[in-house]
Amino acid sequence: MSFFSGFKRLTCLTLLLTVLFAGGFTFTSLPVFANTANPEEAVKSEGTTTEAVKEGEKKVEYPPAPKLTVADYPQIGSFNPRILVWIVAQLHLWFAAFVLAVPIFVLIIEALGMATKDQRYDNMAYEFIKVSMAAYSITAIIGGLLTFSLLVFYPDLFKYMASLFSRSMLAYAFLFFAESASLYIYYYGWHWLEGGFKKWVHLTIGLVLNFVGTVLMLLANAWVSFSMSPNGVDPATGAFLGSEWNVIHNFLWNPLNLHRVIANIAYGGSIIGAYAAYKFLGSSSKEDKAHYDWMGYTANVIAVGGLLPLPFAGYWLTKEIYAYSQQMGITLMGGVFAWLFIMQAVLIGALFLSVNYYLWCGMERSEGSVRYTKNIKWIAAAVVACFLVWFTPHTLVLTNQELKALGGPYHKYLGPLGIMPAKNTAVNIMIILTFLSFTLYRRANKIATVSWAAAGSAVQAAIFAGAIANIIFLGVFYGYFTNTAYKVAASIPQVSTTAVVIIFTLIIDSMMFKGAKDVAPLKWGNVPGRSQYALFTLAVSFTWLMGLMGYIRSGIRQHWHVNSIMRDNSINAFTPTIGYAAQVVTLAAVIFMAIVIFIFWLSNISAKKSAAH
Amino acid sequence: MKLPKLLQAVLVVVAVYIAFKLVFSVGLQQPIPSSLLTMYMFFVVVATLLVTTATEESAKEMSGPIKALVEDPSKKTIRNIVFVLVPLLAGWMTYSNLRPSFEAPVELRTIHPAPPGSMKAFGKSYDLAKLENPFRKYQKEDPEKFKALVKEGGAVYYKNCHYCHGDKLDGQGQYAQGFNPLPLNFQDIGTIAQLQESFLFWRIATGGPGLPKEATPWLSAMPVWKDFLTEDEIWKVILFLYDYTGQAPRSWAAH
């Protein structure tokens, strides 16, 4: 009964939201269909482009991008629509990232549980998806609010975008319905579809859910990336050229897609990790502590799994931004936004430190860890050295006295650390060292029984040392003694070196520790409370980081709604100062975290009710 | 004798600070700016705390003396001293930071502001996204001609630019010390080596007044060279800048 009523309520909500979405998009898409049907009306607009259709007889004409004035932006009192849309869009993105990521790793963990026949995996996967359920409704509500805000405050922009993306926006609305349906069947049918063939059906529904969710994200990414690197429109007038695929498949679409998929996984893992930490700290029984410790650990592994390749996906996106527009690239990395990148570097460094700290604290679970804890200080020293390089700016903030002492705005020895070859070198080594912490953690409780264990460890040590030496050589030689083209290209062998370390270490480990003895049973739950704060730090840093980087991505368009096509002529069409932007992002992050805590609390009271039954 | 953990941590932080000062200020004669040193030391302190609290045993060793200071009745005298010293230290630091001085306030300046999409000079419009140095092709096609063009660029440089940017292109010209910020050092790997030639063309042609609003206050004494040089002279001097410094302009040719 409770299943049915819960399902019914959620379905009603979904339907309502779908109607809102579909209604909004369909309504705003109408002018496009009108254009197609009544070309005469479209001709009224100045500078229309004409596209030949099929036999070349029938012509379809599309209007140019509107040229707006301040009067075209509705204003309600002294209300600031830009901040509203900014915060609401950011909140929607955070929640969407979370609810899209969770089903990806839930499906993997569920499949793992099925393959290993270990019920703990299944239980954990179910608990993960349970946390994301409330977040899903909130994502939809905020998505509706975002659509509503855009319609009210930026009607012409929305109309123009809807005219280009009419079909994909409509598809988005229907896909949203499909995602809701598959999610609810996946979640509410979890226990119903247990065992044998039914489990396969359940996994297939999970796969459908992930497929639909990913397509939804790709569509939304197309709208965003179009505003940065418009395609499929007349560059002079912004008039649609007739192919929606060309509009979707713009220059930055795929780099953004890759970056967001990986980032979502890392982010989803970090939020689930924060949930596990919250539950761990609130648990009083040993069983609960052990369960949530394990859950936090698994979530951390997922977050780290996403975090390690993320800098490379980000680097590719940035490289493509540079390639698309030097102006945008310099604005991003050398111009007005450069200092936000220093903040980004600091937050990413904080992420790496948190992850390492969590792994070091986690060694308490094992009695065999004492063999490795003495290495922590050296790993930490090397991580911090890389971290300092990672956030050293190229352009320094100097007092006049310092400026004179240095003889210019650049530091002779630290200045070179401010450019990308040094950053790439530092981040690759940071990743390798974090992976080293993970490797030591994994083997802390094991004693290899194979005869070649000592040789295997020596080979692994040689791989780590050789890789670090190679990364430094590539960074220094290609970064400082060749021209820019080689400099940028050198990042690829650096990344490959890092990948080689990870892959070969895992292969050797899997062979070396096959049939290994445990030092003692792992003591899940036997970690200090402070380690859980590392998980909170991870989630908060990720959230803030995404907010700042999201602002930068959007902000580098500067005074354009759609870069070089449709100008923003509202009174808010200015690039905010770093402080102003950071304050808005921080406010949004605080609102998000408050809602997340509310969701955690909801799942807590729901768990209490289940326990009482 | 094994030093207490807390003392070890304090010594590590102090040692790193002294090392930064000794190496950069004394050894290399290039002090680390205070803004950067503060960031460095903040994370050195954080990392030291993380390392010293990574295991339960170590964390207890770390917190033991602090707990004892607060709770142990026998440490009343030292507790009172610490409780007076800490607020005084905080007060002194606050005072030092807020004390008025004659020093101009620290400001964040954009050294490399983004160029516009297009610019106007010499009676025409240039699309900076596509603009290329018309003489660059001779580097491969006709090295002798290229050499001659570089030489001509060098002549333009020494007639017009070296007074500020220096005869070694290191920003140490005769008039350099009269400017704040100092003229750019082209030998630095982080300057022209990072940029496309179109950026240099824009920057030279339009000078300080051509900088966009985001670079304000632009504090650039760079003249508007399009008023004094021809288009070809600017391109030639760009060839010279890269040739002399051994750098290559940023390009996407290898991608």
PDB file of N, CA and C in Angstrom, chain A residues 319 326-327 330-331 334-336 339 346 357 361 364 380 384 387 391-395 397-404 406-408 410-413 419 480 483-485 487-488 528 530, chain B residues 30-31 33-36 39-40 43 47 50-51 53-56 59 103-104 106 108-112 114-116 177 180 182 184 188 190 193-194 196 198-199 214 248 250 254-255:
ATOM      1  N   LYS A 319      41.872  23.481 -23.810  1.00  0.00           N
ATOM      2  CA  LYS A 319      42.666  23.538 -25.045  1.00  0.00           C
ATOM      3  C   LYS A 319      41.749  23.826 -26.235  1.00  0.00           C
ATOM      4  N   GLN A 326      41.109  32.485 -29.461  1.00  0.00           N
ATOM      5  CA  GLN A 326      42.236  32.960 -28.653  1.00  0.00           C
ATOM      6  C   GLN A 326      41.733  33.949 -27.601  1.00  0.00           C
ATOM      7  N   GLN A 327      40.782  34.772 -28.015  1.00  0.00           N
ATOM      8  CA  GLN A 327      40.255  35.785 -27.106  1.00  0.00           C
ATOM      9  C   GLN A 327      39.630  35.133 -25.870  1.00  0.00           C
ATOM     10  N   ILE A 330      42.390  33.450 -23.702  1.00  0.00           N
ATOM     11  CA  ILE A 330      43.191  34.364 -22.885  1.00  0.00           C
ATOM     12  C   ILE A 330      42.342  34.967 -21.773  1.00  0.00           C
ATOM     13  N   THR A 331      41.089  35.258 -22.075  1.00  0.00           N
ATOM     14  CA  THR A 331      40.192  35.757 -21.029  1.00  0.00           C
ATOM     15  C   THR A 331      40.136  34.735 -19.895  1.00  0.00           C
ATOM     16  N   GLY A 334      44.513  33.841 -18.887  1.00  0.00           N
ATOM     17  CA  GLY A 334      45.519  34.886 -18.689  1.00  0.00           C
ATOM     18  C   GLY A 334      44.885  36.219 -18.349  1.00  0.00           C
ATOM     19  N   GLY A 335      43.613  36.336 -18.603  1.00  0.00           N
ATOM     20  CA  GLY A 335      42.946  37.619 -18.430  1.00  0.00           C
ATOM     21  C   GLY A 335      42.205  37.724 -17.122  1.00  0.00           C
ATOM     22  N   VAL A 336      41.029  38.261 -17.214  1.00  0.00           N
ATOM     23  CA  VAL A 336      40.294  38.647 -16.014  1.00  0.00           C
ATOM     24  C   VAL A 336      39.896  37.435 -15.144  1.00  0.00           C
ATOM     25  N   TRP A 339      42.606  34.657 -12.029  1.00  0.00           N
ATOM     26  CA  TRP A 339      42.714  34.452 -10.585  1.00  0.00           C
ATOM     27  C   TRP A 339      41.666  33.485 -10.047  1.00  0.00           C
ATOM     28  N   VAL A 346      43.626  25.874  -5.917  1.00  0.00           N
ATOM     29  CA  VAL A 346      43.673  25.667  -4.463  1.00  0.00           C
ATOM     30  C   VAL A 346      42.630  24.625  -4.054  1.00  0.00           C
ATOM     31  N   TYR A 357      44.367  12.140   2.880  1.00  0.00           N
ATOM     32  CA  TYR A 357      44.182  12.079   4.337  1.00  0.00           C
ATOM     33  C   TYR A 357      43.190  10.983   4.697  1.00  0.00           C
ATOM     34  N   CYS A 361      44.120   7.875   7.105  1.00  0.00           N
ATOM     35  CA  CYS A 361      43.340   7.563   8.311  1.00  0.00           C
ATOM     36  C   CYS A 361      42.747   6.166   8.200  1.00  0.00           C
ATOM     37  N   GLU A 364      43.991   2.746   9.679  1.00  0.00           N
ATOM     38  CA  GLU A 364      43.700   2.302  11.048  1.00  0.00           C
ATOM     39  C   GLU A 364      42.837   1.038  11.059  1.00  0.00           C
ATOM     40  N   ALA A 380      53.225  12.953   1.782  1.00  0.00           N
ATOM     41  CA  ALA A 380      52.608  14.263   2.049  1.00  0.00           C
ATOM     42  C   ALA A 380      53.518  15.391   1.590  1.00  0.00           C
ATOM     43  N   VAL A 384      52.445  18.054  -1.223  1.00  0.00           N
ATOM     44  CA  VAL A 384      52.393  19.499  -0.947  1.00  0.00           C
ATOM     45  C   VAL A 384      53.309  20.261  -1.902  1.00  0.00           C
ATOM     46  N   PHE A 387      51.497  20.562  -4.970  1.00  0.00           N
ATOM     47  CA  PHE A 387      50.360  21.454  -4.748  1.00  0.00           C
ATOM     48  C   PHE A 387      50.803  22.922  -4.836  1.00  0.00           C
ATOM     49  N   PHE A 391      49.384  25.720  -7.674  1.00  0.00           N
ATOM     50  CA  PHE A 391      48.620  26.980  -7.553  1.00  0.00           C
ATOM     51  C   PHE A 391      49.491  28.238  -7.632  1.00  0.00           C
ATOM     52  N   THR A 392      50.775  28.081  -7.959  1.00  0.00           N
ATOM     53  CA  THR A 392      51.606  29.285  -8.090  1.00  0.00           C
ATOM     54  C   THR A 392      51.155  30.088  -9.315  1.00  0.00           C
ATOM     55  N   PRO A 393      50.755  31.344  -9.098  1.00  0.00           N
ATOM     56  CA  PRO A 393      50.282  32.121 -10.259  1.00  0.00           C
ATOM     57  C   PRO A 393      51.431  32.642 -11.110  1.00  0.00           C
ATOM     58  N   HIS A 394      51.139  32.908 -12.350  1.00  0.00           N
ATOM     59  CA  HIS A 394      52.158  33.486 -13.228  1.00  0.00           C
ATOM     60  C   HIS A 394      52.282  34.983 -12.961  1.00  0.00           C
ATOM     61  N   THR A 395      51.136  35.639 -12.919  1.00  0.00           N
ATOM     62  CA  THR A 395      51.128  37.068 -12.601  1.00  0.00           C
ATOM     63  C   THR A 395      50.927  37.210 -11.105  1.00  0.00           C
ATOM     64  N   VAL A 397      50.600  38.978  -7.264  1.00  0.00           N
ATOM     65  CA  VAL A 397      50.073  40.169  -6.593  1.00  0.00           C
ATOM     66  C   VAL A 397      51.230  40.741  -5.792  1.00  0.00           C
ATOM     67  N   LEU A 398      51.662  41.937  -6.191  1.00  0.00           N
ATOM     68  CA  LEU A 398      52.893  42.483  -5.611  1.00  0.00           C
ATOM     69  C   LEU A 398      52.680  43.858  -4.999  1.00  0.00           C
ATOM     70  N   THR A 399      53.403  44.118  -3.929  1.00  0.00           N
ATOM     71  CA  THR A 399      53.450  45.491  -3.437  1.00  0.00           C
ATOM     72  C   THR A 399      54.485  46.210  -4.320  1.00  0.00           C
ATOM     73  N   ASN A 400      54.488  47.530  -4.263  1.00  0.00           N
ATOM     74  CA  ASN A 400      55.442  48.269  -5.103  1.00  0.00           C
ATOM     75  C   ASN A 400      56.880  47.910  -4.759  1.00  0.00           C
ATOM     76  N   GLN A 401      57.080  47.712  -3.437  1.00  0.00           N
ATOM     77  CA  GLN A 401      58.427  47.360  -2.970  1.00  0.00           C
ATOM     78  C   GLN A 401      58.856  46.015  -3.572  1.00  0.00           C
ATOM     79  N   GLU A 402      57.936  45.070  -3.556  1.00  0.00           N
ATOM     80  CA  GLU A 402      58.249  43.740  -4.104  1.00  0.00           C
ATOM     81  C   GLU A 402      58.472  43.813  -5.610  1.00  0.00           C
ATOM     82  N   LEU A 403      57.678  44.659  -6.250  1.00  0.00           N
ATOM     83  CA  LEU A 403      57.803  44.815  -7.697  1.00  0.00           C
ATOM     84  C   LEU A 403      59.210  45.293  -8.061  1.00  0.00           C
ATOM     85  N   LYS A 404      59.677  46.252  -7.304  1.00  0.00           N
ATOM     86  CA  LYS A 404      61.021  46.776  -7.551  1.00  0.00           C
ATOM     87  C   LYS A 404      62.071  45.711  -7.243  1.00  0.00           C
ATOM     88  N   LEU A 406      61.823  42.539  -7.391  1.00  0.00           N
ATOM     89  CA  LEU A 406      61.834  41.458  -8.378  1.00  0.00           C
ATOM     90  C   LEU A 406      62.262  41.947  -9.758  1.00  0.00           C
ATOM     91  N   GLY A 407      62.168  43.233  -9.969  1.00  0.00           N
ATOM     92  CA  GLY A 407      62.556  43.789 -11.265  1.00  0.00           C
ATOM     93  C   GLY A 407      61.502  43.590 -12.335  1.00  0.00           C
ATOM     94  N   GLY A 408      60.288  43.352 -11.969  1.00  0.00           N
ATOM     95  CA  GLY A 408      59.202  43.189 -12.957  1.00  0.00           C
ATOM     96  C   GLY A 408      58.038  42.438 -12.344  1.00  0.00           C
ATOM     97  N   TYR A 410      56.991  39.593 -12.982  1.00  0.00           N
ATOM     98  CA  TYR A 410      57.150  38.135 -12.939  1.00  0.00           C
ATOM     99  C   TYR A 410      58.335  37.759 -12.057  1.00  0.00           C
ATOM    100  N   HIS A 411      58.178  36.642 -11.387  1.00  0.00           N
ATOM    101  CA  HIS A 411      59.264  36.132 -10.559  1.00  0.00           C
ATOM    102  C   HIS A 411      60.184  35.293 -11.441  1.00  0.00           C
ATOM    103  N   LYS A 412      61.489  35.552 -11.319  1.00  0.00           N
ATOM    104  CA  LYS A 412      62.442  34.884 -12.200  1.00  0.00           C
ATOM    105  C   LYS A 412      62.399  33.359 -12.047  1.00  0.00           C
ATOM    106  N   TYR A 413      62.242  32.887 -10.824  1.00  0.00           N
ATOM    107  CA  TYR A 413      62.282  31.438 -10.595  1.00  0.00           C
ATOM    108  C   TYR A 413      60.906  30.823 -10.402  1.00  0.00           C
ATOM    109  N   ILE A 419      53.003  28.644 -15.567  1.00  0.00           N
ATOM    110  CA  ILE A 419      52.434  28.267 -16.874  1.00  0.00           C
ATOM    111  C   ILE A 419      52.138  26.771 -16.928  1.00  0.00           C
ATOM    112  N   TYR A 480      59.728  24.024 -21.530  1.00  0.00           N
ATOM    113  CA  TYR A 480      60.522  25.246 -21.451  1.00  0.00           C
ATOM    114  C   TYR A 480      61.568  25.387 -22.567  1.00  0.00           C
ATOM    115  N   ASN A 483      58.753  25.035 -28.605  1.00  0.00           N
ATOM    116  CA  ASN A 483      57.708  26.048 -28.790  1.00  0.00           C
ATOM    117  C   ASN A 483      56.338  25.544 -28.318  1.00  0.00           C
ATOM    118  N   THR A 484      55.357  26.448 -28.373  1.00  0.00           N
ATOM    119  CA  THR A 484      54.071  26.183 -27.741  1.00  0.00           C
ATOM    120  C   THR A 484      53.378  24.937 -28.256  1.00  0.00           C
ATOM    121  N   ALA A 485      53.503  24.691 -29.550  1.00  0.00           N
ATOM    122  CA  ALA A 485      52.801  23.532 -30.115  1.00  0.00           C
ATOM    123  C   ALA A 485      53.282  22.243 -29.440  1.00  0.00           C
ATOM    124  N   LYS A 487      54.852  22.121 -26.574  1.00  0.00           N
ATOM    125  CA  LYS A 487      54.579  22.297 -25.151  1.00  0.00           C
ATOM    126  C   LYS A 487      53.206  21.726 -24.803  1.00  0.00           C
ATOM    127  N   VAL A 488      52.221  22.102 -25.592  1.00  0.00           N
ATOM    128  CA  VAL A 488      50.854  21.632 -25.343  1.00  0.00           C
ATOM    129  C   VAL A 488      50.775  20.125 -25.618  1.00  0.00           C
ATOM    130  N   PRO A 528      39.066   7.065  12.788  1.00  0.00           N
ATOM    131  CA  PRO A 528      38.759   8.233  13.621  1.00  0.00           C
ATOM    132  C   PRO A 528      37.683   9.110  12.984  1.00  0.00           C
ATOM    133  N   ARG A 530      37.645  12.191  12.625  1.00  0.00           N
ATOM    134  CA  ARG A 530      38.185  13.285  11.790  1.00  0.00           C
ATOM    135  C   ARG A 530      38.343  12.866  10.330  1.00  0.00           C
TER     136      ARG A 530
ATOM    137  N   GLN B  30      65.632  36.858  -5.151  1.00  0.00           N
ATOM    138  CA  GLN B  30      64.275  37.058  -5.721  1.00  0.00           C
ATOM    139  C   GLN B  30      63.276  36.645  -4.642  1.00  0.00           C
ATOM    140  N   PRO B  31      62.959  37.551  -3.722  1.00  0.00           N
ATOM    141  CA  PRO B  31      62.074  37.154  -2.614  1.00  0.00           C
ATOM    142  C   PRO B  31      60.709  36.663  -3.091  1.00  0.00           C
ATOM    143  N   PRO B  33      56.939  36.899  -3.028  1.00  0.00           N
ATOM    144  CA  PRO B  33      56.008  37.954  -2.600  1.00  0.00           C
ATOM    145  C   PRO B  33      55.175  37.494  -1.392  1.00  0.00           C
ATOM    146  N   SER B  34      54.879  38.442  -0.524  1.00  0.00           N
ATOM    147  CA  SER B  34      54.192  38.084   0.723  1.00  0.00           C
ATOM    148  C   SER B  34      52.856  37.387   0.464  1.00  0.00           C
ATOM    149  N   SER B  35      52.135  37.821  -0.612  1.00  0.00           N
ATOM    150  CA  SER B  35      50.828  37.198  -0.892  1.00  0.00           C
ATOM    151  C   SER B  35      51.003  35.711  -1.193  1.00  0.00           C
ATOM    152  N   LEU B  36      52.062  35.371  -1.923  1.00  0.00           N
ATOM    153  CA  LEU B  36      52.285  33.979  -2.289  1.00  0.00           C
ATOM    154  C   LEU B  36      52.843  33.183  -1.117  1.00  0.00           C
ATOM    155  N   MET B  39      50.139  32.059   1.134  1.00  0.00           N
ATOM    156  CA  MET B  39      49.429  30.879   0.607  1.00  0.00           C
ATOM    157  C   MET B  39      50.266  29.616   0.802  1.00  0.00           C
ATOM    158  N   TYR B  40      51.544  29.717   0.485  1.00  0.00           N
ATOM    159  CA  TYR B  40      52.433  28.556   0.639  1.00  0.00           C
ATOM    160  C   TYR B  40      52.406  28.063   2.089  1.00  0.00           C
ATOM    161  N   PHE B  43      49.277  26.233   3.422  1.00  0.00           N
ATOM    162  CA  PHE B  43      49.132  24.816   3.066  1.00  0.00           C
ATOM    163  C   PHE B  43      50.234  23.946   3.676  1.00  0.00           C
ATOM    164  N   ALA B  47      49.129  20.758   5.757  1.00  0.00           N
ATOM    165  CA  ALA B  47      49.686  19.425   5.470  1.00  0.00           C
ATOM    166  C   ALA B  47      50.380  18.857   6.691  1.00  0.00           C
ATOM    167  N   LEU B  50      47.799  17.489   8.890  1.00  0.00           N
ATOM    168  CA  LEU B  50      47.231  16.248   8.347  1.00  0.00           C
ATOM    169  C   LEU B  50      48.153  15.064   8.620  1.00  0.00           C
ATOM    170  N   VAL B  51      49.445  15.286   8.381  1.00  0.00           N
ATOM    171  CA  VAL B  51      50.395  14.179   8.591  1.00  0.00           C
ATOM    172  C   VAL B  51      50.433  13.781  10.064  1.00  0.00           C
ATOM    173  N   THR B  53      48.218  13.991  12.264  1.00  0.00           N
ATOM    174  CA  THR B  53      46.980  13.425  12.838  1.00  0.00           C
ATOM    175  C   THR B  53      46.481  12.243  12.007  1.00  0.00           C
ATOM    176  N   ALA B  54      47.312  11.738  11.108  1.00  0.00           N
ATOM    177  CA  ALA B  54      46.863  10.655  10.223  1.00  0.00           C
ATOM    178  C   ALA B  54      46.656   9.343  10.968  1.00  0.00           C
ATOM    179  N   THR B  55      47.445   9.098  12.011  1.00  0.00           N
ATOM    180  CA  THR B  55      47.213   7.880  12.801  1.00  0.00           C
ATOM    181  C   THR B  55      46.751   8.291  14.199  1.00  0.00           C
ATOM    182  N   GLU B  56      46.039   7.387  14.837  1.00  0.00           N
ATOM    183  CA  GLU B  56      45.459   7.686  16.145  1.00  0.00           C
ATOM    184  C   GLU B  56      46.554   8.004  17.168  1.00  0.00           C
ATOM    185  N   ALA B  59      48.025  11.378  16.486  1.00  0.00           N
ATOM    186  CA  ALA B  59      47.058  12.436  16.823  1.00  0.00           C
ATOM    187  C   ALA B  59      47.003  12.654  18.327  1.00  0.00           C
ATOM    188  N   GLU B 103      52.596  53.077   1.433  1.00  0.00           N
ATOM    189  CA  GLU B 103      52.698  52.139   0.304  1.00  0.00           C
ATOM    190  C   GLU B 103      51.372  52.128  -0.469  1.00  0.00           C
ATOM    191  N   ALA B 104      51.479  52.188  -1.798  1.00  0.00           N
ATOM    192  CA  ALA B 104      50.243  52.102  -2.598  1.00  0.00           C
ATOM    193  C   ALA B 104      49.602  50.735  -2.365  1.00  0.00           C
ATOM    194  N   VAL B 106      48.049  47.099  -2.688  1.00  0.00           N
ATOM    195  CA  VAL B 106      48.363  46.008  -3.614  1.00  0.00           C
ATOM    196  C   VAL B 106      47.202  45.869  -4.587  1.00  0.00           C
ATOM    197  N   LEU B 108      45.640  43.794  -8.120  1.00  0.00           N
ATOM    198  CA  LEU B 108      45.743  42.682  -9.045  1.00  0.00           C
ATOM    199  C   LEU B 108      45.611  43.243 -10.454  1.00  0.00           C
ATOM    200  N   ARG B 109      46.643  43.059 -11.241  1.00  0.00           N
ATOM    201  CA  ARG B 109      46.606  43.646 -12.575  1.00  0.00           C
ATOM    202  C   ARG B 109      46.634  42.539 -13.613  1.00  0.00           C
ATOM    203  N   THR B 110      45.835  42.700 -14.637  1.00  0.00           N
ATOM    204  CA  THR B 110      45.835  41.718 -15.706  1.00  0.00           C
ATOM    205  C   THR B 110      46.941  42.069 -16.684  1.00  0.00           C
ATOM    206  N   ILE B 111      47.989  41.264 -16.690  1.00  0.00           N
ATOM    207  CA  ILE B 111      49.128  41.570 -17.557  1.00  0.00           C
ATOM    208  C   ILE B 111      48.794  41.225 -19.014  1.00  0.00           C
ATOM    209  N   HIS B 112      48.123  40.100 -19.179  1.00  0.00           N
ATOM    210  CA  HIS B 112      47.772  39.670 -20.536  1.00  0.00           C
ATOM    211  C   HIS B 112      46.264  39.717 -20.726  1.00  0.00           C
ATOM    212  N   ALA B 114      42.681  39.828 -22.526  1.00  0.00           N
ATOM    213  CA  ALA B 114      42.274  39.188 -23.774  1.00  0.00           C
ATOM    214  C   ALA B 114      42.180  40.223 -24.897  1.00  0.00           C
ATOM    215  N   PRO B 115      42.618  39.874 -26.085  1.00  0.00           N
ATOM    216  CA  PRO B 115      42.498  40.805 -27.209  1.00  0.00           C
ATOM    217  C   PRO B 115      41.045  40.858 -27.686  1.00  0.00           C
ATOM    218  N   PRO B 116      40.696  41.907 -28.392  1.00  0.00           N
ATOM    219  CA  PRO B 116      39.344  41.930 -28.964  1.00  0.00           C
ATOM    220  C   PRO B 116      39.270  40.934 -30.127  1.00  0.00           C
ATOM    221  N   GLN B 177      63.461  51.682 -15.403  1.00  0.00           N
ATOM    222  CA  GLN B 177      63.223  51.927 -13.977  1.00  0.00           C
ATOM    223  C   GLN B 177      62.255  53.096 -13.728  1.00  0.00           C
ATOM    224  N   ASN B 180      56.344  51.800 -13.729  1.00  0.00           N
ATOM    225  CA  ASN B 180      55.783  50.834 -12.790  1.00  0.00           C
ATOM    226  C   ASN B 180      54.399  50.428 -13.306  1.00  0.00           C
ATOM    227  N   LEU B 182      57.270  47.481 -14.602  1.00  0.00           N
ATOM    228  CA  LEU B 182      58.405  47.572 -15.515  1.00  0.00           C
ATOM    229  C   LEU B 182      58.025  47.036 -16.898  1.00  0.00           C
ATOM    230  N   LEU B 184      57.910  44.796 -20.247  1.00  0.00           N
ATOM    231  CA  LEU B 184      57.887  43.332 -20.287  1.00  0.00           C
ATOM    232  C   LEU B 184      59.239  42.746 -20.699  1.00  0.00           C
ATOM    233  N   ASP B 188      61.381  36.012 -20.907  1.00  0.00           N
ATOM    234  CA  ASP B 188      60.610  35.169 -19.992  1.00  0.00           C
ATOM    235  C   ASP B 188      59.756  34.176 -20.785  1.00  0.00           C
ATOM    236  N   GLY B 190      57.161  32.903 -20.040  1.00  0.00           N
ATOM    237  CA  GLY B 190      55.717  33.105 -19.855  1.00  0.00           C
ATOM    238  C   GLY B 190      55.165  34.291 -20.624  1.00  0.00           C
ATOM    239  N   ALA B 193      56.271  33.780 -25.693  1.00  0.00           N
ATOM    240  CA  ALA B 193      56.254  32.360 -26.077  1.00  0.00           C
ATOM    241  C   ALA B 193      54.855  31.765 -25.926  1.00  0.00           C
ATOM    242  N   GLN B 194      54.024  32.413 -25.103  1.00  0.00           N
ATOM    243  CA  GLN B 194      52.673  31.902 -24.857  1.00  0.00           C
ATOM    244  C   GLN B 194      51.649  32.446 -25.853  1.00  0.00           C
ATOM    245  N   GLN B 196      50.086  34.161 -29.612  1.00  0.00           N
ATOM    246  CA  GLN B 196      50.103  34.125 -31.079  1.00  0.00           C
ATOM    247  C   GLN B 196      50.604  35.475 -31.590  1.00  0.00           C
ATOM    248  N   SER B 198      49.330  37.352 -33.707  1.00  0.00           N
ATOM    249  CA  SER B 198      48.245  38.334 -33.859  1.00  0.00           C
ATOM    250  C   SER B 198      48.068  39.139 -32.571  1.00  0.00           C
ATOM    251  N   PHE B 199      48.307  38.480 -31.414  1.00  0.00           N
ATOM    252  CA  PHE B 199      48.200  39.178 -30.130  1.00  0.00           C
ATOM    253  C   PHE B 199      49.253  40.289 -30.085  1.00  0.00           C
ATOM    254  N   GLU B 214      38.828  45.471 -19.214  1.00  0.00           N
ATOM    255  CA  GLU B 214      39.147  44.519 -18.148  1.00  0.00           C
ATOM    256  C   GLU B 214      40.548  44.731 -17.586  1.00  0.00           C
ATOM    257  N   ALA B 248      59.215  30.405 -30.247  1.00  0.00           N
ATOM    258  CA  ALA B 248      58.342  30.324 -31.423  1.00  0.00           C
ATOM    259  C   ALA B 248      56.966  30.828 -31.016  1.00  0.00           C
ATOM    260  N   ARG B 250      52.977  31.085 -30.484  1.00  0.00           N
ATOM    261  CA  ARG B 250      51.983  30.046 -30.255  1.00  0.00           C
ATOM    262  C   ARG B 250      51.244  29.786 -31.567  1.00  0.00           C
ATOM    263  N   ALA B 254      50.921  22.010 -34.895  1.00  0.00           N
ATOM    264  CA  ALA B 254      51.245  20.612 -34.566  1.00  0.00           C
ATOM    265  C   ALA B 254      50.021  19.805 -34.174  1.00  0.00           C
ATOM    266  N   HIS B 255      48.827  20.432 -34.161  1.00  0.00           N
ATOM    267  CA  HIS B 255      47.645  19.704 -33.675  1.00  0.00           C
ATOM    268  C   HIS B 255      46.834  19.111 -34.812  1.00  0.00           C
TER     269      HIS B 255
END
